[in-house]
CSV table of C-alpha atoms and ligand atoms in Angstrom, one decimal:
chain,number,residue,atom,x,y,z
A,1,MET,CA,43.9,-3.4,-23.8
A,2,VAL,CA,42.1,-4.0,-27.0
A,3,LYS,CA,43.1,-1.7,-29.9
A,4,CYS,CA,40.8,-0.2,-32.5
A,5,SER,CA,40.8,-2.3,-35.7
A,6,ARG,CA,41.2,0.9,-37.7
A,7,CYS,CA,43.8,2.9,-35.8
A,8,ASP,CA,46.1,2.9,-32.8
A,9,ARG,CA,43.7,4.2,-30.2
A,10,SER,CA,42.2,1.9,-27.6
A,11,ALA,CA,38.8,0.4,-28.3
A,12,VAL,CA,35.6,1.4,-26.6
A,13,TYR,CA,33.5,-1.3,-28.2
A,14,VAL,CA,34.0,-4.7,-29.9
A,15,ASN,CA,31.3,-6.0,-32.2
A,16,LYS,CA,31.3,-9.7,-31.2
A,17,ILE,CA,29.8,-10.8,-34.5
A,18,SER,CA,32.1,-9.0,-36.9
A,19,ASN,CA,35.0,-9.0,-34.4
A,20,ILE,CA,35.7,-5.4,-35.2
A,21,ALA,CA,37.0,-3.1,-32.4
A,22,TYR,CA,36.2,0.6,-32.5
A,23,CYS,CA,37.8,3.6,-30.7
A,24,LYS,CA,35.5,6.5,-29.9
A,25,PRO,CA,35.7,8.4,-33.2
A,26,HIS,CA,35.6,5.3,-35.3
A,27,PHE,CA,32.6,4.0,-33.4
A,28,VAL,CA,30.7,7.3,-33.9
A,29,GLU,CA,31.5,7.2,-37.6
A,30,TYR,CA,30.4,3.6,-37.9
A,31,PHE,CA,27.2,4.1,-36.0
A,32,GLU,CA,26.1,7.2,-37.9
A,33,HIS,CA,27.0,5.6,-41.2
A,34,ARG,CA,24.9,2.6,-40.4
A,35,VAL,CA,21.8,4.6,-39.3
A,36,ARG,CA,22.1,6.9,-42.3
A,37,LYS,CA,22.2,3.8,-44.5
A,38,THR,CA,18.9,2.6,-42.9
A,39,ILE,CA,17.3,6.0,-43.4
A,40,ARG,CA,18.3,6.0,-47.1
A,41,LYS,CA,17.4,2.3,-47.7
A,42,TYR,CA,13.8,2.8,-46.5
A,43,GLY,CA,13.4,6.4,-47.8
A,44,MET,CA,12.6,7.5,-44.3
A,45,VAL,CA,13.2,11.2,-44.7
A,46,GLN,CA,12.8,13.5,-47.7
A,47,PRO,CA,14.0,17.1,-48.4
A,48,GLY,CA,11.5,19.6,-46.8
A,49,ASP,CA,10.2,17.1,-44.2
A,50,HIS,CA,9.3,18.3,-40.7
A,51,VAL,CA,10.3,15.5,-38.4
A,52,LEU,CA,8.8,15.2,-35.0
A,53,VAL,CA,11.3,13.2,-32.9
A,54,GLY,CA,9.6,11.4,-30.0
A,55,VAL,CA,12.0,11.9,-27.1
A,56,SER,CA,11.7,10.6,-23.6
A,57,GLY,CA,15.0,12.0,-22.4
A,58,GLY,CA,16.5,8.5,-22.2
A,59,LYS,CA,19.5,7.2,-24.0
A,60,ASP,CA,17.9,5.9,-27.2
A,61,SER,CA,15.7,8.9,-28.0
A,62,MET,CA,18.5,11.4,-27.1
A,63,ALA,CA,20.8,9.5,-29.5
A,64,LEU,CA,18.2,9.7,-32.2
A,65,LEU,CA,17.7,13.4,-31.8
A,66,HIS,CA,21.4,14.0,-31.8
A,67,LEU,CA,21.9,12.0,-35.0
A,68,LEU,CA,19.0,13.5,-36.8
A,69,LEU,CA,20.1,17.0,-36.0
A,70,LYS,CA,23.4,16.1,-37.7
A,71,LEU,CA,21.5,15.3,-40.9
A,72,ARG,CA,20.0,18.7,-41.1
A,73,GLY,CA,22.9,20.1,-43.1
A,74,LYS,CA,22.7,17.1,-45.5
A,75,ILE,CA,19.0,17.1,-46.3
A,76,PRO,CA,17.7,20.4,-47.7
A,77,GLY,CA,14.8,22.0,-45.8
A,78,LEU,CA,14.8,19.4,-43.0
A,79,GLU,CA,13.0,20.7,-39.9
A,80,ILE,CA,13.2,19.0,-36.5
A,81,THR,CA,11.1,19.3,-33.4
A,82,ALA,CA,11.7,17.2,-30.3
A,83,VAL,CA,8.5,16.2,-28.5
A,84,LEU,CA,8.6,14.7,-25.0
A,85,VAL,CA,5.5,13.1,-23.7
A,86,ASN,CA,5.3,13.4,-20.0
A,87,GLU,CA,3.1,10.5,-18.9
A,88,GLY,CA,3.1,11.7,-15.2
A,89,ILE,CA,4.9,8.8,-13.5
A,90,ALA,CA,6.0,10.1,-10.1
A,91,GLY,CA,9.7,9.6,-9.4
A,92,TYR,CA,10.5,8.5,-12.9
A,93,ARG,CA,9.9,10.8,-15.9
A,94,GLU,CA,11.0,14.0,-14.1
A,95,LYS,CA,14.5,12.4,-13.9
A,96,THR,CA,14.9,12.2,-17.7
A,97,ILE,CA,13.2,15.5,-18.7
A,98,PRO,CA,16.2,17.6,-17.9
A,99,ASN,CA,18.3,15.6,-20.4
A,100,LEU,CA,16.2,17.0,-23.2
A,101,VAL,CA,15.7,20.5,-21.8
A,102,ASN,CA,19.4,21.0,-21.2
A,103,TYR,CA,20.4,19.6,-24.5
A,104,ALA,CA,17.7,21.5,-26.5
A,105,GLU,CA,18.5,24.8,-24.8
A,106,ARG,CA,22.2,24.5,-25.3
A,107,ARG,CA,21.8,23.8,-29.0
A,108,ALA,CA,18.7,26.0,-29.7
A,109,VAL,CA,16.6,22.9,-30.7
A,110,ARG,CA,12.9,23.4,-30.9
A,111,TYR,CA,11.1,21.2,-28.4
A,112,VAL,CA,7.6,20.7,-26.9
A,113,ILE,CA,6.7,18.9,-23.6
A,114,ALA,CA,3.2,17.5,-23.9
A,115,SER,CA,1.7,15.8,-20.8
A,116,PHE,CA,-1.0,13.2,-20.4
A,117,LYS,CA,-2.6,15.5,-17.9
A,118,ASP,CA,-3.1,18.2,-20.6
A,119,TYR,CA,-3.9,15.9,-23.5
A,120,VAL,CA,-5.7,13.0,-21.9
A,121,GLY,CA,-7.0,14.6,-18.7
A,122,LYS,CA,-5.1,12.7,-16.0
A,123,THR,CA,-1.5,11.6,-15.3
A,124,LEU,CA,-0.7,7.9,-15.8
A,125,ASP,CA,-0.4,7.4,-12.1
A,126,GLU,CA,-4.0,8.7,-11.7
A,127,ILE,CA,-5.2,6.6,-14.7
A,128,VAL,CA,-3.7,3.4,-13.2
A,129,ARG,CA,-5.3,4.1,-9.8
A,130,ASP,CA,-8.7,4.7,-11.4
A,131,SER,CA,-8.3,1.7,-13.6
A,132,PHE,CA,-7.7,-0.6,-10.6
A,133,GLU,CA,-10.7,1.0,-8.8
A,134,ARG,CA,-12.9,0.4,-11.8
A,135,GLU,CA,-11.5,-3.1,-12.1
A,136,LEU,CA,-10.7,-2.6,-15.8
A,137,PRO,CA,-8.7,-5.4,-17.4
A,138,TYR,CA,-5.9,-3.2,-18.7
A,139,MET,CA,-2.2,-3.0,-17.6
A,140,PRO,CA,-0.4,0.3,-17.0
A,141,CYS,CA,1.8,-0.2,-20.1
A,142,SER,CA,-1.2,-0.6,-22.3
A,143,TYR,CA,-2.5,2.8,-21.2
A,144,CYS,CA,1.0,4.3,-21.5
A,145,GLY,CA,1.7,3.0,-25.0
A,146,VAL,CA,-1.8,3.9,-26.4
A,147,PHE,CA,-2.0,7.4,-24.9
A,148,ARG,CA,1.7,8.2,-25.9
A,149,ARG,CA,0.8,7.4,-29.5
A,150,TYR,CA,-2.4,9.5,-29.2
A,151,VAL,CA,-0.5,12.5,-27.8
A,152,LEU,CA,2.3,12.2,-30.4
A,153,ASN,CA,-0.3,12.1,-33.2
A,154,LYS,CA,-2.1,15.1,-31.8
A,155,VAL,CA,1.1,17.2,-31.4
A,156,ALA,CA,2.2,16.1,-34.9
A,157,ARG,CA,-1.0,17.6,-36.3
A,158,GLU,CA,-0.6,20.8,-34.2
A,159,ILE,CA,2.9,21.5,-35.3
A,160,GLY,CA,2.4,20.3,-38.9
A,161,ALA,CA,5.0,17.5,-38.8
A,162,THR,CA,5.2,15.3,-41.9
A,163,VAL,CA,7.1,12.4,-40.1
A,164,ILE,CA,7.2,11.0,-36.6
A,165,ALA,CA,10.5,9.4,-35.8
A,166,THR,CA,10.8,7.1,-32.8
A,167,ALA,CA,13.9,5.6,-31.2
A,168,HIS,CA,12.8,1.9,-31.3
A,169,ASN,CA,16.0,-0.1,-31.7
A,170,MET,CA,16.6,-3.6,-33.0
A,171,ASP,CA,16.2,-5.1,-29.5
A,172,ASP,CA,12.8,-3.3,-29.1
A,173,ILE,CA,11.7,-4.6,-32.5
A,174,ILE,CA,12.6,-8.3,-31.9
A,175,GLN,CA,11.1,-8.2,-28.4
A,176,THR,CA,7.8,-7.1,-29.9
A,177,TYR,CA,8.2,-9.6,-32.7
A,178,LEU,CA,8.6,-12.5,-30.2
A,179,MET,CA,5.8,-11.2,-28.0
A,180,ASN,CA,3.5,-11.2,-31.1
A,181,LEU,CA,4.5,-14.7,-32.0
A,182,ILE,CA,3.8,-15.9,-28.5
A,183,SER,CA,0.3,-14.3,-28.6
A,184,ASN,CA,-0.3,-15.5,-32.1
A,185,SER,CA,-0.7,-11.9,-33.3
A,186,TRP,CA,0.5,-12.1,-36.9
A,187,ASP,CA,-1.2,-8.9,-37.9
A,188,ARG,CA,0.8,-7.0,-35.3
A,189,ALA,CA,4.0,-8.8,-36.2
A,190,LEU,CA,3.5,-7.9,-39.9
A,191,SER,CA,3.1,-4.2,-38.9
A,192,LEU,CA,6.7,-4.1,-37.5
A,193,SER,CA,8.1,-2.5,-40.5
A,194,PRO,CA,10.8,0.2,-40.4
A,195,VAL,CA,8.4,2.7,-42.1
A,196,ARG,CA,4.6,3.0,-41.8
A,197,SER,CA,2.9,5.4,-44.1
A,198,SER,CA,-0.5,5.8,-45.8
A,199,SER,CA,-2.0,7.5,-48.8
A,200,GLU,CA,-4.5,9.0,-46.3
A,201,GLU,CA,-3.6,12.6,-45.7
A,202,PHE,CA,-4.5,12.5,-42.0
A,203,ILE,CA,-1.8,9.8,-41.3
A,204,VAL,CA,1.6,11.1,-40.4
A,205,LYS,CA,4.4,8.8,-41.6
A,206,ARG,CA,6.2,6.9,-38.9
A,207,ILE,CA,9.8,5.9,-39.1
A,208,LYS,CA,12.3,3.9,-36.9
A,209,PRO,CA,15.8,4.9,-37.9
A,210,PHE,CA,17.4,2.6,-35.3
A,211,TYR,CA,15.6,-0.5,-36.6
A,212,GLU,CA,18.8,-2.2,-37.6
A,213,VAL,CA,21.0,-1.2,-34.6
A,214,PRO,CA,21.2,-3.1,-31.3
A,215,GLU,CA,20.4,-1.3,-28.0
A,216,LYS,CA,24.0,-1.8,-26.9
A,217,GLU,CA,25.2,0.4,-29.7
A,218,THR,CA,22.6,3.2,-29.2
A,219,THR,CA,23.6,3.2,-25.5
A,220,ILE,CA,27.3,3.6,-26.3
A,221,TYR,CA,26.6,6.3,-28.9
A,222,ALA,CA,24.5,8.3,-26.3
A,223,LEU,CA,27.2,7.9,-23.6
A,224,LEU,CA,30.1,8.8,-25.9
A,225,ASN,CA,28.3,12.0,-26.9
A,226,ASN,CA,27.4,12.8,-23.3
A,227,LEU,CA,23.7,12.8,-24.0
A,228,VAL,CA,22.7,11.1,-20.8
A,229,GLN,CA,24.2,10.2,-17.4
A,230,LEU,CA,25.1,6.6,-16.6
A,231,GLU,CA,22.3,6.4,-14.1
A,232,PHE,CA,19.7,3.6,-14.0
A,233,VAL,CA,16.2,4.8,-13.5
A,234,GLN,CA,13.4,2.3,-13.9
A,235,CYS,CA,9.7,2.9,-14.4
A,236,PRO,CA,7.7,1.6,-11.4
A,237,TYR,CA,5.3,-0.2,-13.7
A,238,VAL,CA,7.9,-2.3,-15.3
A,239,LYS,CA,6.8,-5.3,-13.2
A,240,TYR,CA,3.5,-5.4,-15.1
A,241,ASN,CA,5.2,-5.7,-18.5
A,242,VAL,CA,6.0,-9.1,-20.0
A,243,ARG,CA,8.5,-7.3,-22.4
A,244,PHE,CA,11.1,-7.1,-19.6
A,245,VAL,CA,11.0,-10.9,-19.2
A,246,VAL,CA,11.4,-11.3,-22.9
A,247,ARG,CA,14.2,-8.7,-22.9
A,248,LYS,CA,16.2,-10.6,-20.2
A,249,MET,CA,15.7,-13.8,-22.0
A,250,LEU,CA,17.0,-12.4,-25.4
A,251,ASN,CA,20.0,-10.9,-23.7
A,252,GLU,CA,20.9,-14.2,-22.1
A,253,LEU,CA,20.4,-15.9,-25.5
A,254,GLU,CA,22.7,-13.4,-27.2
A,255,GLU,CA,25.3,-13.7,-24.5
A,256,LYS,CA,25.4,-17.5,-25.0
A,257,TYR,CA,24.9,-17.5,-28.8
A,258,PRO,CA,26.1,-14.2,-30.3
A,259,GLY,CA,24.1,-13.3,-33.4
A,260,SER,CA,20.8,-14.6,-32.1
A,261,LYS,CA,19.3,-11.1,-32.1
A,262,TYR,CA,20.3,-10.5,-35.7
A,263,GLY,CA,18.9,-13.9,-36.6
A,264,LEU,CA,15.5,-12.9,-35.2
A,265,LEU,CA,15.6,-9.5,-37.1
A,266,ARG,CA,16.5,-11.3,-40.3
A,267,SER,CA,13.6,-13.7,-39.7
A,268,LEU,CA,11.2,-10.8,-39.3
A,269,LEU,CA,12.5,-9.0,-42.4
A,270,GLU,CA,12.1,-12.3,-44.4
A,271,LEU,CA,8.5,-12.6,-43.1
A,272,LEU,CA,7.8,-9.0,-44.1
A,273,LYS,CA,9.3,-9.7,-47.5
A,274,MET,CA,7.2,-12.9,-48.0
A,275,ARG,CA,4.1,-10.9,-47.3
A,276,GLY,CA,5.2,-8.0,-49.5
A,277,LYS,CA,5.6,-5.8,-46.4
A,278,ASP,CA,9.3,-5.1,-46.7
A,279,LYS,CA,8.3,-1.9,-48.5
A,280,PRO,CA,6.8,1.0,-46.6
A,281,VAL,CA,3.5,-0.3,-45.1
A,282,THR,CA,0.5,1.5,-46.6
A,283,LYS,CA,-2.2,0.3,-44.4
A,284,LYS,CA,-5.8,1.5,-44.8
A,285,TYR,CA,-7.0,3.4,-41.8
A,286,THR,CA,-10.3,5.0,-40.9
A,287,ARG,CA,-10.7,8.0,-38.6
A,288,CYS,CA,-11.9,7.6,-35.0
A,289,VAL,CA,-15.5,8.8,-34.7
A,290,VAL,CA,-14.5,10.7,-31.5
A,291,CYS,CA,-11.1,12.3,-32.0
A,292,GLY,CA,-10.4,12.0,-35.7
A,293,ASN,CA,-7.1,10.2,-35.1
A,294,PRO,CA,-6.1,7.2,-37.3
A,295,ALA,CA,-7.8,4.0,-36.2
A,296,SER,CA,-8.2,0.5,-37.5
A,297,ARG,CA,-11.7,0.4,-36.1
A,298,ALA,CA,-14.5,2.9,-35.8
A,299,ILE,CA,-13.2,4.2,-32.4
A,300,CYS,CA,-9.5,4.4,-31.6
A,301,LYS,CA,-8.0,2.6,-28.6
A,302,ALA,CA,-7.3,5.9,-26.8
A,303,CYS,CA,-10.9,7.1,-27.0
A,304,LEU,CA,-12.1,3.7,-25.9
A,305,PHE,CA,-9.8,3.8,-22.9
A,306,LYS,CA,-10.9,7.4,-22.2
A,307,ALA,CA,-14.5,6.3,-22.3
A,308,LYS,CA,-13.9,3.5,-19.9
A,309,LEU,CA,-12.0,5.8,-17.5
A,310,GLY,CA,-14.7,8.5,-17.7
A,311,LEU,CA,-12.2,10.9,-19.4
A,312,LEU,CA,-14.2,12.0,-22.5
A,313,LYS,CA,-15.2,15.6,-22.7
A,314,PRO,CA,-19.0,16.2,-23.1
A,315,GLY,CA,-18.8,16.8,-26.9
A,316,GLU,CA,-16.7,13.6,-27.3
A,317,GLU,CA,-19.1,11.6,-25.2
A,318,ARG,CA,-22.0,12.8,-27.4
A,319,ALA,CA,-20.1,11.8,-30.5
A,320,LEU,CA,-19.4,8.4,-29.1
A,321,TYR,CA,-22.9,7.6,-28.0
A,322,GLU,CA,-24.3,8.9,-31.3
A,323,ALA,CA,-21.9,6.5,-33.1
A,324,ALA,CA,-22.9,3.6,-30.7
A,325,ARG,CA,-26.5,4.1,-31.7
A,326,THR,CA,-25.8,3.6,-35.4
A,327,ASN,CA,-22.7,1.5,-35.4
A,328,PRO,CA,-23.0,-2.0,-33.8
A,329,GLU,CA,-19.1,-2.3,-33.7
A,330,VAL,CA,-18.9,0.8,-31.5
A,331,ALA,CA,-21.7,-0.4,-29.3
A,332,ARG,CA,-20.0,-3.8,-28.9
A,333,LEU,CA,-16.6,-2.2,-28.0
A,334,LEU,CA,-18.2,-0.1,-25.3
A,335,ARG,CA,-19.8,-3.2,-23.7
A,336,VAL,CA,-16.6,-5.3,-23.6
B,1,LIG,FE1,5.1,3.3,-19.8
B,1,LIG,FE2,5.2,0.7,-19.1
B,1,LIG,FE3,7.4,1.8,-20.2
B,1,LIG,FE4,6.5,2.5,-17.7
B,1,LIG,S1,7.3,0.5,-18.4
B,1,LIG,S2,7.2,3.9,-19.3
B,1,LIG,S3,4.3,2.4,-17.9
B,1,LIG,S4,5.4,1.5,-21.2
B,2,LIG,ZN1,-10.2,8.5,-30.9
């Protein structure tokens, strides 16, 4: 039996890189200290902030909610609202929703459940079916990611949130980094910073407090705090996502050569530093001509998808075709 490096209790986790073993209380202390340090280092949260925590009911996001709630006593005026986006994936999301609902009701945490059906017009299952029928070239995870961001932005505006916190951990970040390298998408790789903000008033700051912690540790933290059951539920659309191949590959690499994941994160941070993007990214955005959400082009990706799927409301459709008449970029995007 391995003993905790700090006391006589038995260890629940051994960090293979530092070779430090942790018992339950010392692991919780170490993990929370580490995340608080990231939050402070990147100035993620300020007194008086209203933080929207994006929660799926899975281990990472439940761990983030739990940890941020503990910060409430330490940061004056900090408000927290958990927001769960229900994509509408039969047999999947309904299994994780009770984790949030039970937790939030037990602790009187404010929460909102926002569905694709209400905010986009259809469930993800319906969107995927329509997309195959229309022979559109997009994969389920593209719709899922784009519409999830769209719904979170809308809810953030509705509830007056000043910050959106998501539970992306170090593994998520380096998987995306590697995928961006493979597809030669340097712009996207350079946007993988821990904080994204803008001087534009309509942009809600986005933070990733788990940026520097591996998935293994967020999982242990969630399990030790009884935030989720040790039950494996997998999205049925996983097979369409290259991320899961990259994830498996990185886990195998880490198993053989411990420290590889940190190496990749350091490489990303170095790249951000070289490009002056290690500070909060203050990218210039415009507003989508249809929905007013932040967009890097005249029309946001969500509205483009909605247009292709026939999901725009009559007013939105008018705004889009009006824009297409006067803006060649919008006309081109609609044709592609
Ligand atoms: Fe969404 Fe794809 Fe993740 Fe499923 S696997 S929840 S479709 S991003
Ligand atoms: Zn839009």
